Tab-separated table of C-alpha atoms and ligand atoms in Angstrom:
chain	number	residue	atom	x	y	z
A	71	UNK	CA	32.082	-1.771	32.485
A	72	UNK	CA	28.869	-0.211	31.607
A	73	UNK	CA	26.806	-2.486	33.363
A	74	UNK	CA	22.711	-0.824	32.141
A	75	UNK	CA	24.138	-1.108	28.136
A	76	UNK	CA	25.359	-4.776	29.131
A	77	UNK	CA	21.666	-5.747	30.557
A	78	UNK	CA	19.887	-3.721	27.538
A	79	UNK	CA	22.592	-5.881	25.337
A	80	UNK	CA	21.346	-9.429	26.870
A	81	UNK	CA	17.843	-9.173	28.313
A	82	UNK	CA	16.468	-9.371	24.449
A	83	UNK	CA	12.858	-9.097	23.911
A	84	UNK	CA	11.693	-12.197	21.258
A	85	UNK	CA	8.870	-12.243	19.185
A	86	UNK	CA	7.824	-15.070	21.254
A	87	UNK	CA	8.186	-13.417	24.674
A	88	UNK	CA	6.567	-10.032	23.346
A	89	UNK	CA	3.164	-12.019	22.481
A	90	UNK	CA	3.335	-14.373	25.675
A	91	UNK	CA	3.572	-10.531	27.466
A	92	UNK	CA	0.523	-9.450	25.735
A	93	UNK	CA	-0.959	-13.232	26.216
A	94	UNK	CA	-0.687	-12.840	30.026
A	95	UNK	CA	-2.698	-9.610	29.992
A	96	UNK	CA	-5.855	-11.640	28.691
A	97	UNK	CA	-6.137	-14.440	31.314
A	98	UNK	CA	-8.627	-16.237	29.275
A	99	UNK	CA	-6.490	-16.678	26.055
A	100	UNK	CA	-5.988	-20.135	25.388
A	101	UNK	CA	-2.497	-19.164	23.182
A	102	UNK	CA	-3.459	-19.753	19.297
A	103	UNK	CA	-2.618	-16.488	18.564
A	104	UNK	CA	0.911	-17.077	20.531
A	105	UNK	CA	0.373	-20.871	18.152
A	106	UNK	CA	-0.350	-19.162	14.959
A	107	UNK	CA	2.372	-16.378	15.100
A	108	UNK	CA	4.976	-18.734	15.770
A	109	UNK	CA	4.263	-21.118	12.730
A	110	UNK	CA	4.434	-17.760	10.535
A	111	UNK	CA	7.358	-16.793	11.840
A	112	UNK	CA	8.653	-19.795	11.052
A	113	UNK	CA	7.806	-18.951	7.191
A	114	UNK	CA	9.051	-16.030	7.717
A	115	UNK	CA	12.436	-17.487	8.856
A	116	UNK	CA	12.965	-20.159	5.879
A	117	UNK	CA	12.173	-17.472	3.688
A	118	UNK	CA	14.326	-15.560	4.287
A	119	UNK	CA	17.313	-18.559	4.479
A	120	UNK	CA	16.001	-19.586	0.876
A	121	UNK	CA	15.634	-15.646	-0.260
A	122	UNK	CA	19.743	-15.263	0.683
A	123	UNK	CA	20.851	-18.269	-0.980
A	124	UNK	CA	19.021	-18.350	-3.721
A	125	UNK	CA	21.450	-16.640	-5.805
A	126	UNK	CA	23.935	-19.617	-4.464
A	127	UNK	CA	21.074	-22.408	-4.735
A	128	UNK	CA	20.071	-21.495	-8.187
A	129	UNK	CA	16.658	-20.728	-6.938
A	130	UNK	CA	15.913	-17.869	-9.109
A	131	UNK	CA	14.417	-17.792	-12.609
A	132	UNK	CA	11.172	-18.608	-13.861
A	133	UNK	CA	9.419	-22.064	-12.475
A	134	UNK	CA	7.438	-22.336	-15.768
A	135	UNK	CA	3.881	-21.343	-14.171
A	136	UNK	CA	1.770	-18.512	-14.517
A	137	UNK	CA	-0.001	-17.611	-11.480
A	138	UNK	CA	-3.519	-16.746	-10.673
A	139	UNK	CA	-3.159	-12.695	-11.796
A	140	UNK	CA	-1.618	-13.904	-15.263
A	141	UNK	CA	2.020	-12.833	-13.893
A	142	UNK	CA	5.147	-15.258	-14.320
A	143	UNK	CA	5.752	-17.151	-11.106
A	144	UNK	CA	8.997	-17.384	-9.927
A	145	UNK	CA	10.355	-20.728	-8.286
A	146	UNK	CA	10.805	-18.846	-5.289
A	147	UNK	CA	7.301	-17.615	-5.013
A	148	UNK	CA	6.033	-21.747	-5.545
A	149	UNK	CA	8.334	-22.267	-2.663
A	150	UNK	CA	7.364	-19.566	-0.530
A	151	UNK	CA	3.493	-20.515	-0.808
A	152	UNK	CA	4.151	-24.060	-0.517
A	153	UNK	CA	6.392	-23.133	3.201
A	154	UNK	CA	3.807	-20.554	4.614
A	155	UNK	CA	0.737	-23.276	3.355
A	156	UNK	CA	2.527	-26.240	5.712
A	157	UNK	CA	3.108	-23.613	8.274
A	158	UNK	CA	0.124	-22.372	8.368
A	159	UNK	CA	-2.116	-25.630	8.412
A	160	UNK	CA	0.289	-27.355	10.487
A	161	UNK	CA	-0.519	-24.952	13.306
A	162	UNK	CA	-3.848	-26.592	13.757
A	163	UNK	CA	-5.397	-23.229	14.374
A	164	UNK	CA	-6.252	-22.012	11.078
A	165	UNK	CA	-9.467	-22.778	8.708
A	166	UNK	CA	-9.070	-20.895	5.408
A	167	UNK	CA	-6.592	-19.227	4.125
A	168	UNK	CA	-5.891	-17.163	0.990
A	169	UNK	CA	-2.065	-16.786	-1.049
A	170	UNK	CA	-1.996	-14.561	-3.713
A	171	UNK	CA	-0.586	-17.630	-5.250
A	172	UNK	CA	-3.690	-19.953	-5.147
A	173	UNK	CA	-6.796	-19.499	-7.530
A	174	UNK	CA	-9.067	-20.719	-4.500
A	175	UNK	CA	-8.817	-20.311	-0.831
A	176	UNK	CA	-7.809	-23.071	0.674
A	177	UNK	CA	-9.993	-24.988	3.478
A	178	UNK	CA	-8.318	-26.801	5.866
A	179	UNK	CA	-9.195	-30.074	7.001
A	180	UNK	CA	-11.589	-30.584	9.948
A	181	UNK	CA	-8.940	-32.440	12.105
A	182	UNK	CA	-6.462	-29.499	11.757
A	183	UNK	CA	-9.087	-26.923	12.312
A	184	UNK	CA	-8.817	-23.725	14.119
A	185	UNK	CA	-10.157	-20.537	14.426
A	186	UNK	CA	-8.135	-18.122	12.364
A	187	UNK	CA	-8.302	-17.348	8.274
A	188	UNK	CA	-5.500	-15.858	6.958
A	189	UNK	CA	-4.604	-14.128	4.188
A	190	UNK	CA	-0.951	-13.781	2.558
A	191	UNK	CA	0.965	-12.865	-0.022
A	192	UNK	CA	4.086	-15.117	0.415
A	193	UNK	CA	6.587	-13.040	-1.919
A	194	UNK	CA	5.361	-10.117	-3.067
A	195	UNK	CA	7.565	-7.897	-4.869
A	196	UNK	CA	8.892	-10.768	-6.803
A	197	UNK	CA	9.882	-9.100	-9.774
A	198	UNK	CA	12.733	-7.312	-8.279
A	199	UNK	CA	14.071	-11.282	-7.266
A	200	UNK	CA	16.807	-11.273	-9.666
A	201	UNK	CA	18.422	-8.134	-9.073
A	202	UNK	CA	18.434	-8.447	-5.203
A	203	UNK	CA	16.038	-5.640	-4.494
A	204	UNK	CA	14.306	-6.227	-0.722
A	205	UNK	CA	11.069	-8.418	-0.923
A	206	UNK	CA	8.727	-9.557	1.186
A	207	UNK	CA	5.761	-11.616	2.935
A	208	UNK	CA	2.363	-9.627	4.052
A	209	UNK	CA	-0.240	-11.343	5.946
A	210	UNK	CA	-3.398	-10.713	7.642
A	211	UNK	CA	-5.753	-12.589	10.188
A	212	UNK	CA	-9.671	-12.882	10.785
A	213	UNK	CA	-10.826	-14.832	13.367
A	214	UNK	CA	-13.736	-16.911	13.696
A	215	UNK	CA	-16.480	-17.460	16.168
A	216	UNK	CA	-15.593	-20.431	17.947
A	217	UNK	CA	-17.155	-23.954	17.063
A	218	UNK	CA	-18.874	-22.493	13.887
A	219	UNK	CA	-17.917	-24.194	10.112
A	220	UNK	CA	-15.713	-21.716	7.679
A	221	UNK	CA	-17.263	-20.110	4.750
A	222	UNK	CA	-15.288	-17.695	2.330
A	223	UNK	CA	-17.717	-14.840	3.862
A	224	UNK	CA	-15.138	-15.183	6.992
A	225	UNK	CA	-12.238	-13.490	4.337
A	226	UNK	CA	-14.712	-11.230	2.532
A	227	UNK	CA	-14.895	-9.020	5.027
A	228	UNK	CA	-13.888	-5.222	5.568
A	229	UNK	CA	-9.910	-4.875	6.672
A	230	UNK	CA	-10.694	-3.291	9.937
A	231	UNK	CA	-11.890	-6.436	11.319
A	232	UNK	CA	-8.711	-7.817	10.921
A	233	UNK	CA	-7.592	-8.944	14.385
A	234	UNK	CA	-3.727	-8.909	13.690
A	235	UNK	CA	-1.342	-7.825	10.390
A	236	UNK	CA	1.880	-6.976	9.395
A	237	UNK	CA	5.149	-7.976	6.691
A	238	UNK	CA	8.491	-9.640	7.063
A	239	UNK	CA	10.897	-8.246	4.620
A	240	UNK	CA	13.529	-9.765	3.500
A	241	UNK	CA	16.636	-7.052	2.868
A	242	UNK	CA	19.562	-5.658	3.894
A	243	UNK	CA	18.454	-6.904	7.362
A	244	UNK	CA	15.144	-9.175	8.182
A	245	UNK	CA	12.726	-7.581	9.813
A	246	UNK	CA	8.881	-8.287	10.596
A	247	UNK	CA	6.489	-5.446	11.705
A	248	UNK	CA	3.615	-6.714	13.286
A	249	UNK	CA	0.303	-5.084	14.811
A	250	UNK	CA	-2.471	-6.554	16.941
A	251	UNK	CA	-4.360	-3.950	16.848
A	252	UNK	CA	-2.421	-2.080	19.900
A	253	UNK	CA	0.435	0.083	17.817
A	254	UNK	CA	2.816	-1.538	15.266
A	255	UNK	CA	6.193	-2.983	16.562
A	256	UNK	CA	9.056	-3.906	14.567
A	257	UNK	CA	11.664	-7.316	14.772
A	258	UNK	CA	14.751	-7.318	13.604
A	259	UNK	CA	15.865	-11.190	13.241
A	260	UNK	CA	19.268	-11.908	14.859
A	261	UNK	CA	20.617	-14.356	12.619
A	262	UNK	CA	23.314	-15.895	14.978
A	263	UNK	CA	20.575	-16.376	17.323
A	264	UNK	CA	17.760	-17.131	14.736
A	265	UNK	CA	15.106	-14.662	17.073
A	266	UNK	CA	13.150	-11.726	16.237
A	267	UNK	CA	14.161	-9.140	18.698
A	268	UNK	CA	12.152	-6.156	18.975
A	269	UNK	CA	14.174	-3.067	17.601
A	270	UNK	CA	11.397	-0.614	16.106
A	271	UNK	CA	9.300	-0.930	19.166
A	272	UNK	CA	5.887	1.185	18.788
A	273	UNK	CA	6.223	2.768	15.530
A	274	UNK	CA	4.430	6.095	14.714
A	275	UNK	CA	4.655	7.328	11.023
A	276	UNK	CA	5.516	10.940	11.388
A	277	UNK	CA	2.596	13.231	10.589
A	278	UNK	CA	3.785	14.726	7.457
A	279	UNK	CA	6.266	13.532	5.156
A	280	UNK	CA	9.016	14.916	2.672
A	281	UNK	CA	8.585	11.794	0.215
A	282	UNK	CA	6.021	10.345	-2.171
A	283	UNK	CA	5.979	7.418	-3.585
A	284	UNK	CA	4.093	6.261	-7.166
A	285	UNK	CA	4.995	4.275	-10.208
A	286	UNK	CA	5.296	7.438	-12.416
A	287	UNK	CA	5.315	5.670	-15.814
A	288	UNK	CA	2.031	5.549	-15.061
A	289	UNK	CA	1.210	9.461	-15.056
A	290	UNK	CA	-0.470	9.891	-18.096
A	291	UNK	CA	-3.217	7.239	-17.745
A	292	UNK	CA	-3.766	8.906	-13.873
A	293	UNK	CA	-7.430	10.648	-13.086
A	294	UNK	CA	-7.544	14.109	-11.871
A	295	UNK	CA	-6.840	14.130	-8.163
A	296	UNK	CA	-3.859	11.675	-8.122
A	297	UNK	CA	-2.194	13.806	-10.898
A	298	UNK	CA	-2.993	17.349	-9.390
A	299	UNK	CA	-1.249	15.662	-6.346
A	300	UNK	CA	1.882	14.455	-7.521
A	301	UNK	CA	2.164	18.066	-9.498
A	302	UNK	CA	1.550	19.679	-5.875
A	303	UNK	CA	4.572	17.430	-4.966
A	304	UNK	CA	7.276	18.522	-7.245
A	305	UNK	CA	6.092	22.169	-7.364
A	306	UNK	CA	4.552	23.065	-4.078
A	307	UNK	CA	2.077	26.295	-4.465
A	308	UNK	CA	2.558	27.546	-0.467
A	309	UNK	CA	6.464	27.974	-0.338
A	310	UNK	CA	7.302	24.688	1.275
A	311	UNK	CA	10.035	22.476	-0.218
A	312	UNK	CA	9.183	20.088	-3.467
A	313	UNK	CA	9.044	16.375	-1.758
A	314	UNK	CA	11.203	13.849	-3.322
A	315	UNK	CA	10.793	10.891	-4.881
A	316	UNK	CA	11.197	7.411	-3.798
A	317	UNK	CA	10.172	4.266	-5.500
A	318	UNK	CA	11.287	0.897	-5.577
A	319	UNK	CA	8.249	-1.183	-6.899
A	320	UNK	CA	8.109	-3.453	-4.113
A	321	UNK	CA	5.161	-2.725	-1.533
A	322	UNK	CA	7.200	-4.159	1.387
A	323	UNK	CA	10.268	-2.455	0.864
A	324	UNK	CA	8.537	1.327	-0.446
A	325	UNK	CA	5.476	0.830	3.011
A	326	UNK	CA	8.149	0.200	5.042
A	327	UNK	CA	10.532	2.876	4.347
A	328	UNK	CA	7.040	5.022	4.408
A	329	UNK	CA	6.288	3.988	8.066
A	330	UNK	CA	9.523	4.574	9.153
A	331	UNK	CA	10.107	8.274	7.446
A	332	UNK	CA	6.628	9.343	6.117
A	333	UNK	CA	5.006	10.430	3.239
A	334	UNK	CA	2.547	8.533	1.022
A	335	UNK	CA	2.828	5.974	-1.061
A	336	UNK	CA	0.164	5.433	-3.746
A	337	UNK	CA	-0.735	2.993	-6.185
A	338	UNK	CA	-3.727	4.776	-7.716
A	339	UNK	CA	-6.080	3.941	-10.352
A	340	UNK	CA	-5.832	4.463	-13.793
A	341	UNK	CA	-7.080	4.207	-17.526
A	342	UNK	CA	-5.856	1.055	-18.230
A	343	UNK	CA	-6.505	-0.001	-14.317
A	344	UNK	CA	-9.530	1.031	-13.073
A	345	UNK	CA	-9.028	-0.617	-9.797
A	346	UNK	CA	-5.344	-0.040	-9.652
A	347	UNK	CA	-2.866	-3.002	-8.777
A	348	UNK	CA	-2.677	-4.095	-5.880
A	349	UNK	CA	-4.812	-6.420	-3.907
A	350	UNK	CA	-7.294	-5.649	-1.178
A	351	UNK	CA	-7.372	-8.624	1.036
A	352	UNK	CA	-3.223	-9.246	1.148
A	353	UNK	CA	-1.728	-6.344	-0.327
A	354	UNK	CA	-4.067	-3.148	0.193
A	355	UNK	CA	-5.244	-4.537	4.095
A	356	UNK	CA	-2.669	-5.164	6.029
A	357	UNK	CA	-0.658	-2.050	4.804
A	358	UNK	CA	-4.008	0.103	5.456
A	359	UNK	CA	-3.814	-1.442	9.073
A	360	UNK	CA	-0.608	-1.059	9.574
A	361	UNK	CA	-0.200	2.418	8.625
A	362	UNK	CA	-3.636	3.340	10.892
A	363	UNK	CA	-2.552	1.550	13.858
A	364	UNK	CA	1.149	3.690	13.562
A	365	UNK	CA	-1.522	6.866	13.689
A	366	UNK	CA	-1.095	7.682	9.748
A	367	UNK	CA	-4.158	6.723	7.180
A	368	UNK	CA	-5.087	5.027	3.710
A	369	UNK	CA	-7.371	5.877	1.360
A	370	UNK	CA	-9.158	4.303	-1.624
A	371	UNK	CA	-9.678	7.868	-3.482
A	372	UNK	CA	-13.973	6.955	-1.939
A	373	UNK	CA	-13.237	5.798	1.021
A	374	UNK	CA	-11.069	4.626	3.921
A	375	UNK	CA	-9.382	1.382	2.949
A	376	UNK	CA	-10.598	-0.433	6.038
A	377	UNK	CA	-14.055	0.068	5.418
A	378	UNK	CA	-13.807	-1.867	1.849
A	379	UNK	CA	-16.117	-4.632	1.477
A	380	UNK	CA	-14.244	-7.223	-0.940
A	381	UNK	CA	-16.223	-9.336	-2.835
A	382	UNK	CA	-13.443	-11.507	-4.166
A	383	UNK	CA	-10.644	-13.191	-2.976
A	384	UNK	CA	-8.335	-11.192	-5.248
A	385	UNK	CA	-10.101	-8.110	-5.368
A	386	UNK	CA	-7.938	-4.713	-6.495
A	387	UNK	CA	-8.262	-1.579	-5.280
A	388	UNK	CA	-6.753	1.798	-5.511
A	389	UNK	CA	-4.744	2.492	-2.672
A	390	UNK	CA	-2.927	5.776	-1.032
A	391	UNK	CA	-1.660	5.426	2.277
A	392	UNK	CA	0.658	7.166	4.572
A	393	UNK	CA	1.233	10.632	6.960
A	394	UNK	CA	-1.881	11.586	8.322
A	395	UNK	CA	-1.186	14.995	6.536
A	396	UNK	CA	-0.367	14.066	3.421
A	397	UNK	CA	-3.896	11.525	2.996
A	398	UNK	CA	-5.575	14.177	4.061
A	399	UNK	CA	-4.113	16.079	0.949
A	400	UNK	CA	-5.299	13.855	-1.442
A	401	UNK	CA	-8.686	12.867	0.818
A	402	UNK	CA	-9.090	16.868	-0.269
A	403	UNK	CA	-8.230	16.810	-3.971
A	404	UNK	CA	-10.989	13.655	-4.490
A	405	UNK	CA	-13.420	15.408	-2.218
A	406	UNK	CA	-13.196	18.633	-4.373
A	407	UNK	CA	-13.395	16.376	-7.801
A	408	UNK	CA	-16.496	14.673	-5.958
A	409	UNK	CA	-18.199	18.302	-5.953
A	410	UNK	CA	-17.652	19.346	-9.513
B	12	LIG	P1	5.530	-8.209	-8.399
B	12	LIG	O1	5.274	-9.180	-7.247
B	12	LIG	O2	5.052	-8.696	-9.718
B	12	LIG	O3	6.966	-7.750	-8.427
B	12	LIG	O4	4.610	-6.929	-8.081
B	12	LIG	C1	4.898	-6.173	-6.962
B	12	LIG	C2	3.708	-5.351	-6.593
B	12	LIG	O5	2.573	-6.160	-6.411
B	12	LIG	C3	3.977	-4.516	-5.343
B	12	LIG	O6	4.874	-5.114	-4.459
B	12	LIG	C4	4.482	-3.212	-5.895
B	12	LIG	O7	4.195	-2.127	-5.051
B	12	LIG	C5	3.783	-3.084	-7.218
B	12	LIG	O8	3.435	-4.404	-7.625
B	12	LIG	C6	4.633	-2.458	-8.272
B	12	LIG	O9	3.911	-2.355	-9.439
B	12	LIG	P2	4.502	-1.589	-10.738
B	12	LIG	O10	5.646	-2.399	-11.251
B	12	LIG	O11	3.347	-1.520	-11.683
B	12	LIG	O12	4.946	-0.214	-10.291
């Protein structure tokens, strides 16, 4: 009997027993965090029940609604914001928070006060619902100083102050990839057990990639740089091989096979979209993180993505993120358009 694959097979590392680890190493921590986390992966965990059966449950098709960005809202999405709201407030250590789903940020009552904001998009990708294509959550986290009152200020600020971010996605397999600003770790849930385990522990994104990753339907509305780039991609000038293209249209799904093989993914700005897409605070943010804290980078074709200063709760911005390498391509190409 092989004894060491038997112990690797039972000792399981949770979600829950991963953070009380990192708890323990900060004697003063009082456990929100270890609070907060637990109520998201809670959201995380219906989710994903209702996202599997809601071929079954009849949970897919339009609710009726249109939401905030002018897009149809599916009845999962309504369900999705309405789980991770309850979760969230019924932590009792949250203060604001911000779905991609709500007009306004939401302020939570005094009693069930605590110090963290976050920001979420609860199903993003939803489009791809009714054809089974992965989806997921993303989420990010501010904290705020102790025993002061919220204001929306505490959201509207850059993404590197951040304290923690990451995305559950629901596909082939459920998995959540989470940072706290120490590396990026992924957790695979076990549904028999109904745990996170940590399978993807300490993810780097390799430092150059053989994929990109772009909405081309797009092309002919793109500026300069971002086309010059995806041309350098699919005909290579210095004898290396063309890259190929992947590109499912859902950020979870497209980031996360990007952190786990490399390359870039980019969701650039265009004619008809000066600020691109996607949105800074729960979209563009917590990939950015993500992808910096597994060593690769994102750019806003000005500036690192981190460094953005939103001034809205659902800001866009132009976003290409991935291999260190291959940002620093394009960093190039809109450094070299800067000097013209
Ligand atoms: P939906 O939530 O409407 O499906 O949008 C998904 C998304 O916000 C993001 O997950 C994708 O990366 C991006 O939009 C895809 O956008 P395009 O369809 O314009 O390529």
């Amino acid at each position: 009997m092989d004894h060491a694959a038997d112990a690797h097979r039972t000792d399981l590392m949770t979600i829950t027993r991963y953070v009380l680890n990192e708890q323990s190493k900060h004697p003063e921590s009082r456990g929100d965090f270890t609070i907060l986390l637990s109520h998201i992966v809670l959201g995380c965990k219906f989710v994903c029940t209702a996202v599997n059966k809601a071929g079954l449950a009849k949970l897919i098709g339009l609710a009726g609604e249109t939401n905030v960005q002018g897009e149809e809202q599916k009845k999962l999405d309504v369900l999705s914001n309405e789980v991770f709201i309850k979760a969230l407030v019924s932590s009792g250590r949250t203060c604001i928070l911000v779905s991609e789903e709500d007009e306004e940020a939401t302020f939570v009552e005094p009693a069930l006060r605590g110090k963290y904001c976050v920001v979420f998009d609860p199903l993003d990708g939803s489009s791809n619902i009714d054809c089974g294509v992965s989806i997921g959550t993303i989420f990010g986290i501010y904290a705020i100083k102790d025993g002061v009152d919220p204001k929306i200020e505490d959201v509207l600020q850059p993404g590197k102050n951040m304290v923690a971010a990451g995305y559950c996605m629901y596909g082939s397999s459920c998995t959540l990839v989470l940072s706290t600003g120490k590396g990026v770790n992924g957790f695979t849930l076990d549904p028999s057990l109904g745990e996170f385990i940590l399978t993807h522990p300490d993810i780097k994104i390799p430092k150059k990639g053989k994929i990109y990753s772009v909405n081309e339907g797009n092309a002919k509305n793109w500026d300069g740089p971002t086309a010059k780039y995806v041309e350098k991609c699919k005909y290579p000038q210095d004898g290396l091989p063309a890259k190929s293209l992947r590109y499912i249209g859902s950020m979870v799904a497209d980031v996360h096979r990007t952190l786990l093989y490399g390359g870039i993914f980019l969701y650039p700005a265009d004619k008809k979209s000066p600020n691109g897409k996607l949105r800074v605070l729960y979209e563009v943010f917590p990939m950015s993180y993500l992808m910096e804290q597994a060593g690769g980078q994102a750019f806003t074709g000005k500036q690192r993505a981190l460094d953005l200063l939103p001034t809205k709760i659902h800001e866009r911005s132009p976003i290409f993120l991935g291999s260190y390498d291959d940002v620093e391509e394009i960093k190039a190409l809109y450094a070299a358009e800067g000097q013209k």
